Amino acid sequence: ITCRDWSSDVCSSDLSFGMHGGNFNIITTRGCPNVCNFCDHTVFGHRISYRGVKDVVDEIEATARTYGIRNFDVMDDTFTLDYGRVMAFCEELSRRDLKLFWCCRLRVTGVTRDMIQTMARAGCIRFSVGIESVDERVLKATRKRITIGEVVRSLRWAKEAGMLTIGNFMIGNLGDDRESVAKTLRFALETEEIDLPSYVILVPLPGTPVYEIGKQRGWIRSFDWDEYRMNNKGLPLMRNEA
């Protein structure tokens, strides 16, 4: 069943953006094979390590029952990368009829309509998707290897399934300028399928390609590591050629 089938007092999107009460986090994979220019792989690497589906759902069930929590957040970078594993995970959740709400992070490549519908039936009420920029030049520079067409299609499937969506955008990557930022902001605010747009300023993390480029070209403003965080209130840590 989907969130829309359950009682309104539980499903109200005003409650923690779709969740009712507290939630717990779980990681089901480590590693990411993608090569985005802003992401550091020195800790988990590019090779993916998968936990067994039964082991993951055992932990979810035990945590939910022990602490009386009905919501969980899958923190994986690559949760939807393996179609068969996603479907098996949803099948196991549905089989146990735990009646839990959950959310995840989604990469649009490889996502299908039936995957999203299956996730919704298993209790997934929202996902966040990394879009970064809708300017093709900037998006290509991120090395994210996605298309805006894939993004729009996935968002539309989410709405069909009754899911809430968070669109994640990044400002200040290579080639970003006033025009490309304005284009991205218009998309974020005017696309009906995005329920909550989220914005961050590029942080050139050490070990990433964008850090090396910024360092070589003298674009990095500070090497004070205390400033290297998503919620830095100061000036952007790196300028670009724009």
mmCIF file of C-alpha atoms in Angstrom:
data_model
loop_
_atom_site.group_PDB
_atom_site.id
_atom_site.type_symbol
_atom_site.label_atom_id
_atom_site.label_comp_id
_atom_site.label_asym_id
_atom_site.label_seq_id
_atom_site.Cartn_x
_atom_site.Cartn_y
_atom_site.Cartn_z
ATOM 1 C CA ILE A 1 0.000 0.000 0.000
ATOM 2 C CA THR A 2 1.089 3.596 -0.468
ATOM 3 C CA CYS A 3 1.124 6.510 1.910
ATOM 4 C CA ARG A 4 -2.113 7.789 0.385
ATOM 5 C CA ASP A 5 -3.863 4.603 1.480
ATOM 6 C CA TRP A 6 -3.020 5.144 5.144
ATOM 7 C CA SER A 7 -4.691 7.428 7.692
ATOM 8 C CA SER A 8 -4.208 11.148 7.120
ATOM 9 C CA ASP A 9 -2.881 11.755 10.630
ATOM 10 C CA VAL A 10 0.104 9.547 9.796
ATOM 11 C CA CYS A 11 0.635 10.541 6.175
ATOM 12 C CA SER A 12 0.450 14.307 6.445
ATOM 13 C CA SER A 13 3.364 15.841 4.554
ATOM 14 C CA ASP A 14 3.410 18.565 7.224
ATOM 15 C CA LEU A 15 4.895 16.065 9.675
ATOM 16 C CA SER A 16 8.640 15.899 9.081
ATOM 17 C CA PHE A 17 8.050 16.010 5.312
ATOM 18 C CA GLY A 18 6.018 12.833 5.121
ATOM 19 C CA MET A 19 7.195 11.095 8.269
ATOM 20 C CA HIS A 20 5.327 10.820 11.563
ATOM 21 C CA GLY A 21 7.490 11.055 14.663
ATOM 22 C CA GLY A 22 11.130 10.046 14.859
ATOM 23 C CA ASN A 23 13.164 8.054 12.389
ATOM 24 C CA PHE A 24 16.368 6.033 12.319
ATOM 25 C CA ASN A 25 19.068 5.770 9.659
ATOM 26 C CA ILE A 26 20.431 2.654 8.025
ATOM 27 C CA ILE A 27 23.211 1.987 5.516
ATOM 28 C CA THR A 28 22.820 -1.046 3.265
ATOM 29 C CA THR A 29 25.795 -0.521 0.922
ATOM 30 C CA ARG A 30 29.221 1.081 0.900
ATOM 31 C CA GLY A 31 31.098 2.513 -2.043
ATOM 32 C CA CYS A 32 30.051 4.206 -5.268
ATOM 33 C CA PRO A 33 31.217 3.469 -8.828
ATOM 34 C CA ASN A 34 30.412 6.957 -10.111
ATOM 35 C CA VAL A 35 32.990 9.680 -10.717
ATOM 36 C CA CYS A 36 31.285 12.993 -9.850
ATOM 37 C CA ASN A 37 33.922 15.719 -9.646
ATOM 38 C CA PHE A 38 32.793 16.944 -6.206
ATOM 39 C CA CYS A 39 32.689 13.594 -4.384
ATOM 40 C CA ASP A 40 35.527 12.070 -2.345
ATOM 41 C CA HIS A 41 36.020 8.285 -2.529
ATOM 42 C CA THR A 42 38.984 7.913 -0.192
ATOM 43 C CA VAL A 43 36.913 6.361 2.617
ATOM 44 C CA PHE A 44 34.571 3.869 0.909
ATOM 45 C CA GLY A 45 36.107 3.675 -2.574
ATOM 46 C CA HIS A 46 34.450 2.938 -5.912
ATOM 47 C CA ARG A 47 33.747 -0.744 -5.326
ATOM 48 C CA ILE A 48 30.290 -1.427 -3.872
ATOM 49 C CA SER A 49 29.864 -3.717 -0.876
ATOM 50 C CA TYR A 50 26.309 -4.974 -0.387
ATOM 51 C CA ARG A 51 24.720 -6.151 2.832
ATOM 52 C CA GLY A 52 22.313 -9.055 2.518
ATOM 53 C CA VAL A 53 18.683 -8.014 2.088
ATOM 54 C CA LYS A 54 17.458 -10.265 4.914
ATOM 55 C CA ASP A 55 20.127 -8.929 7.258
ATOM 56 C CA VAL A 56 19.121 -5.341 6.462
ATOM 57 C CA VAL A 57 15.397 -5.943 6.966
ATOM 58 C CA ASP A 58 16.098 -7.884 10.179
ATOM 59 C CA GLU A 59 17.862 -4.797 11.535
ATOM 60 C CA ILE A 60 15.053 -2.509 10.381
ATOM 61 C CA GLU A 61 12.399 -4.683 12.010
ATOM 62 C CA ALA A 62 14.339 -5.078 15.265
ATOM 63 C CA THR A 63 15.047 -1.345 15.556
ATOM 64 C CA ALA A 64 11.462 -0.357 14.762
ATOM 65 C CA ARG A 65 10.009 -2.804 17.298
ATOM 66 C CA THR A 66 12.559 -2.092 20.028
ATOM 67 C CA TYR A 67 12.225 1.679 19.938
ATOM 68 C CA GLY A 68 8.705 2.049 18.561
ATOM 69 C CA ILE A 69 9.863 4.044 15.530
ATOM 70 C CA ARG A 70 7.871 3.811 12.304
ATOM 71 C CA ASN A 71 10.232 5.638 9.943
ATOM 72 C CA PHE A 72 13.681 4.942 8.570
ATOM 73 C CA ASP A 73 16.036 6.632 6.135
ATOM 74 C CA VAL A 74 18.277 4.629 3.782
ATOM 75 C CA MET A 75 21.501 6.660 3.670
ATOM 76 C CA ASP A 76 23.200 4.805 0.784
ATOM 77 C CA ASP A 77 24.705 6.778 -2.089
ATOM 78 C CA THR A 78 23.837 3.937 -4.448
ATOM 79 C CA PHE A 79 20.640 2.358 -3.085
ATOM 80 C CA THR A 80 18.825 2.211 -6.443
ATOM 81 C CA LEU A 81 21.834 1.170 -8.517
ATOM 82 C CA ASP A 82 20.991 -2.565 -8.477
ATOM 83 C CA TYR A 83 17.445 -3.098 -9.764
ATOM 84 C CA GLY A 84 17.145 -6.687 -8.542
ATOM 85 C CA ARG A 85 18.346 -5.830 -5.045
ATOM 86 C CA VAL A 86 15.900 -2.927 -4.718
ATOM 87 C CA MET A 87 13.037 -5.170 -5.770
ATOM 88 C CA ALA A 88 14.132 -7.920 -3.350
ATOM 89 C CA PHE A 89 14.403 -5.386 -0.510
ATOM 90 C CA CYS A 90 10.893 -4.073 -1.191
ATOM 91 C CA GLU A 91 9.508 -7.589 -1.480
ATOM 92 C CA GLU A 92 10.986 -8.550 1.905
ATOM 93 C CA LEU A 93 9.600 -5.408 3.548
ATOM 94 C CA SER A 94 6.154 -6.018 2.059
ATOM 95 C CA ARG A 95 6.180 -9.703 3.008
ATOM 96 C CA ARG A 96 6.741 -8.842 6.671
ATOM 97 C CA ASP A 97 3.954 -6.219 6.592
ATOM 98 C CA LEU A 98 5.842 -3.933 8.994
ATOM 99 C CA LYS A 99 3.857 -0.853 7.986
ATOM 100 C CA LEU A 100 6.891 1.414 8.125
ATOM 101 C CA PHE A 101 7.560 4.625 6.218
ATOM 102 C CA TRP A 102 10.945 5.170 4.626
ATOM 103 C CA CYS A 103 12.934 7.390 2.296
ATOM 104 C CA CYS A 104 16.159 7.124 0.326
ATOM 105 C CA ARG A 105 18.563 8.860 -2.015
ATOM 106 C CA LEU A 106 18.039 8.079 -5.669
ATOM 107 C CA ARG A 107 20.258 8.266 -8.738
ATOM 108 C CA VAL A 108 18.162 8.613 -11.889
ATOM 109 C CA THR A 109 20.211 6.309 -14.095
ATOM 110 C CA GLY A 110 18.713 2.818 -14.129
ATOM 111 C CA VAL A 111 15.524 3.845 -12.339
ATOM 112 C CA THR A 112 12.299 2.502 -13.860
ATOM 113 C CA ARG A 113 8.615 3.208 -13.317
ATOM 114 C CA ASP A 114 7.977 -0.244 -11.848
ATOM 115 C CA MET A 115 10.911 0.172 -9.440
ATOM 116 C CA ILE A 116 9.453 3.405 -8.075
ATOM 117 C CA GLN A 117 5.952 1.935 -7.886
ATOM 118 C CA THR A 118 7.300 -1.093 -6.021
ATOM 119 C CA MET A 119 9.187 1.158 -3.605
ATOM 120 C CA ALA A 120 6.001 3.129 -2.934
ATOM 121 C CA ARG A 121 4.000 -0.027 -2.243
ATOM 122 C CA ALA A 122 6.708 -1.096 0.220
ATOM 123 C CA GLY A 123 6.328 2.137 2.190
ATOM 124 C CA CYS A 124 8.758 4.554 0.509
ATOM 125 C CA ILE A 125 7.139 7.964 0.779
ATOM 126 C CA ARG A 126 9.906 10.194 -0.547
ATOM 127 C CA PHE A 127 13.336 10.300 -2.091
ATOM 128 C CA SER A 128 15.958 12.935 -2.755
ATOM 129 C CA VAL A 129 17.681 13.089 -6.113
ATOM 130 C CA GLY A 130 20.960 14.766 -7.002
ATOM 131 C CA ILE A 131 20.308 17.067 -9.959
ATOM 132 C CA GLU A 132 23.061 19.653 -9.307
ATOM 133 C CA SER A 133 22.455 21.814 -12.409
ATOM 134 C CA VAL A 134 20.156 21.862 -15.429
ATOM 135 C CA ASP A 135 22.705 23.733 -17.541
ATOM 136 C CA GLU A 136 24.098 21.039 -19.841
ATOM 137 C CA ARG A 137 27.588 22.563 -19.840
ATOM 138 C CA VAL A 138 27.808 22.675 -16.042
ATOM 139 C CA LEU A 139 26.170 19.269 -15.619
ATOM 140 C CA LYS A 140 28.740 17.741 -17.965
ATOM 141 C CA ALA A 141 31.547 19.355 -15.957
ATOM 142 C CA THR A 142 30.301 17.649 -12.783
ATOM 143 C CA ARG A 143 30.954 14.268 -14.478
ATOM 144 C CA LYS A 144 27.684 13.061 -12.959
ATOM 145 C CA ARG A 145 26.688 11.312 -16.214
ATOM 146 C CA ILE A 146 22.961 11.942 -15.988
ATOM 147 C CA THR A 147 20.562 13.797 -18.263
ATOM 148 C CA ILE A 148 17.797 16.244 -17.426
ATOM 149 C CA GLY A 149 15.422 13.973 -19.330
ATOM 150 C CA GLU A 150 16.187 11.162 -16.868
ATOM 151 C CA VAL A 151 15.611 13.530 -13.965
ATOM 152 C CA VAL A 152 12.218 14.742 -15.213
ATOM 153 C CA ARG A 153 11.068 11.219 -16.015
ATOM 154 C CA SER A 154 11.971 9.919 -12.542
ATOM 155 C CA LEU A 155 10.237 12.834 -10.854
ATOM 156 C CA ARG A 156 7.069 12.233 -12.857
ATOM 157 C CA TRP A 157 7.072 8.555 -11.926
ATOM 158 C CA ALA A 158 7.390 9.583 -8.279
ATOM 159 C CA LYS A 159 4.295 11.751 -8.538
ATOM 160 C CA GLU A 160 2.400 8.903 -10.210
ATOM 161 C CA ALA A 161 3.287 6.729 -7.214
ATOM 162 C CA GLY A 162 2.283 9.379 -4.667
ATOM 163 C CA MET A 163 5.819 10.064 -3.451
ATOM 164 C CA LEU A 164 7.286 13.314 -2.187
ATOM 165 C CA THR A 165 10.517 14.497 -3.815
ATOM 166 C CA ILE A 166 13.539 16.538 -2.809
ATOM 167 C CA GLY A 167 15.631 17.999 -5.622
ATOM 168 C CA ASN A 168 19.262 18.641 -4.654
ATOM 169 C CA PHE A 169 21.091 21.416 -6.506
ATOM 170 C CA MET A 170 24.689 22.652 -6.367
ATOM 171 C CA ILE A 171 25.823 26.184 -7.098
ATOM 172 C CA GLY A 172 29.365 27.095 -8.100
ATOM 173 C CA ASN A 173 30.682 24.053 -9.944
ATOM 174 C CA LEU A 174 32.962 24.437 -12.951
ATOM 175 C CA GLY A 175 31.505 26.798 -15.543
ATOM 176 C CA ASP A 176 28.625 27.966 -13.360
ATOM 177 C CA ASP A 177 27.732 31.629 -13.921
ATOM 178 C CA ARG A 178 24.780 33.940 -13.328
ATOM 179 C CA GLU A 179 22.908 32.621 -16.350
ATOM 180 C CA SER A 180 23.345 28.929 -15.525
ATOM 181 C CA VAL A 181 22.489 29.481 -11.854
ATOM 182 C CA ALA A 182 19.337 31.410 -12.809
ATOM 183 C CA LYS A 183 18.363 28.603 -15.197
ATOM 184 C CA THR A 184 18.801 25.997 -12.467
ATOM 185 C CA LEU A 185 16.873 28.042 -9.893
ATOM 186 C CA ARG A 186 13.958 28.491 -12.309
ATOM 187 C CA PHE A 187 13.846 24.749 -12.882
ATOM 188 C CA ALA A 188 13.981 24.031 -9.144
ATOM 189 C CA LEU A 189 11.169 26.437 -8.310
ATOM 190 C CA GLU A 190 8.901 25.914 -11.323
ATOM 191 C CA THR A 191 9.039 22.121 -11.731
ATOM 192 C CA GLU A 192 5.816 20.869 -10.160
ATOM 193 C CA GLU A 193 7.231 17.415 -9.477
ATOM 194 C CA ILE A 194 9.819 18.823 -7.045
ATOM 195 C CA ASP A 195 8.200 19.240 -3.644
ATOM 196 C CA LEU A 196 11.262 20.626 -1.875
ATOM 197 C CA PRO A 197 14.273 22.120 -3.684
ATOM 198 C CA SER A 198 17.528 22.045 -1.713
ATOM 199 C CA TYR A 199 20.620 24.094 -2.535
ATOM 200 C CA VAL A 200 24.268 23.889 -1.504
ATOM 201 C CA ILE A 201 27.326 25.890 -2.491
ATOM 202 C CA LEU A 202 30.147 23.767 -3.906
ATOM 203 C CA VAL A 203 32.667 22.691 -1.267
ATOM 204 C CA PRO A 204 35.928 21.574 -2.965
ATOM 205 C CA LEU A 205 36.661 18.643 -0.684
ATOM 206 C CA PRO A 206 40.309 17.502 -0.632
ATOM 207 C CA GLY A 207 40.713 14.373 -2.725
ATOM 208 C CA THR A 208 38.126 15.389 -5.306
ATOM 209 C CA PRO A 209 38.838 16.335 -8.932
ATOM 210 C CA VAL A 210 37.284 19.781 -8.469
ATOM 211 C CA TYR A 211 39.595 20.446 -5.499
ATOM 212 C CA GLU A 212 42.664 19.592 -7.575
ATOM 213 C CA ILE A 213 41.499 21.850 -10.408
ATOM 214 C CA GLY A 214 40.745 24.706 -8.022
ATOM 215 C CA LYS A 215 44.089 24.318 -6.249
ATOM 216 C CA GLN A 216 46.079 24.258 -9.504
ATOM 217 C CA ARG A 217 44.328 27.357 -10.846
ATOM 218 C CA GLY A 218 44.453 29.358 -7.615
ATOM 219 C CA TRP A 219 40.681 29.481 -7.214
ATOM 220 C CA ILE A 220 40.435 28.176 -3.628
ATOM 221 C CA ARG A 221 39.924 30.965 -1.106
ATOM 222 C CA SER A 222 40.764 29.124 2.099
ATOM 223 C CA PHE A 223 42.484 25.968 3.299
ATOM 224 C CA ASP A 224 41.021 26.265 6.786
ATOM 225 C CA TRP A 225 39.357 22.851 7.067
ATOM 226 C CA ASP A 226 36.875 24.162 9.657
ATOM 227 C CA GLU A 227 35.212 26.018 6.768
ATOM 228 C CA TYR A 228 34.800 22.900 4.635
ATOM 229 C CA ARG A 229 31.191 22.090 5.462
ATOM 230 C CA MET A 230 27.879 22.268 3.613
ATOM 231 C CA ASN A 231 26.429 24.958 5.883
ATOM 232 C CA ASN A 232 29.383 27.336 5.761
ATOM 233 C CA LYS A 233 28.022 30.878 6.228
ATOM 234 C CA GLY A 234 31.026 32.621 4.719
ATOM 235 C CA LEU A 235 32.019 33.260 1.123
ATOM 236 C CA PRO A 236 32.178 30.318 -1.307
ATOM 237 C CA LEU A 237 35.407 28.418 -0.752
ATOM 238 C CA MET A 238 36.202 28.316 -4.466
ATOM 239 C CA ARG A 239 35.614 30.597 -7.400
ATOM 240 C CA ASN A 240 35.570 29.282 -10.965
ATOM 241 C CA GLU A 241 36.418 30.586 -14.409
ATOM 242 C CA ALA A 242 33.141 32.530 -14.521
#
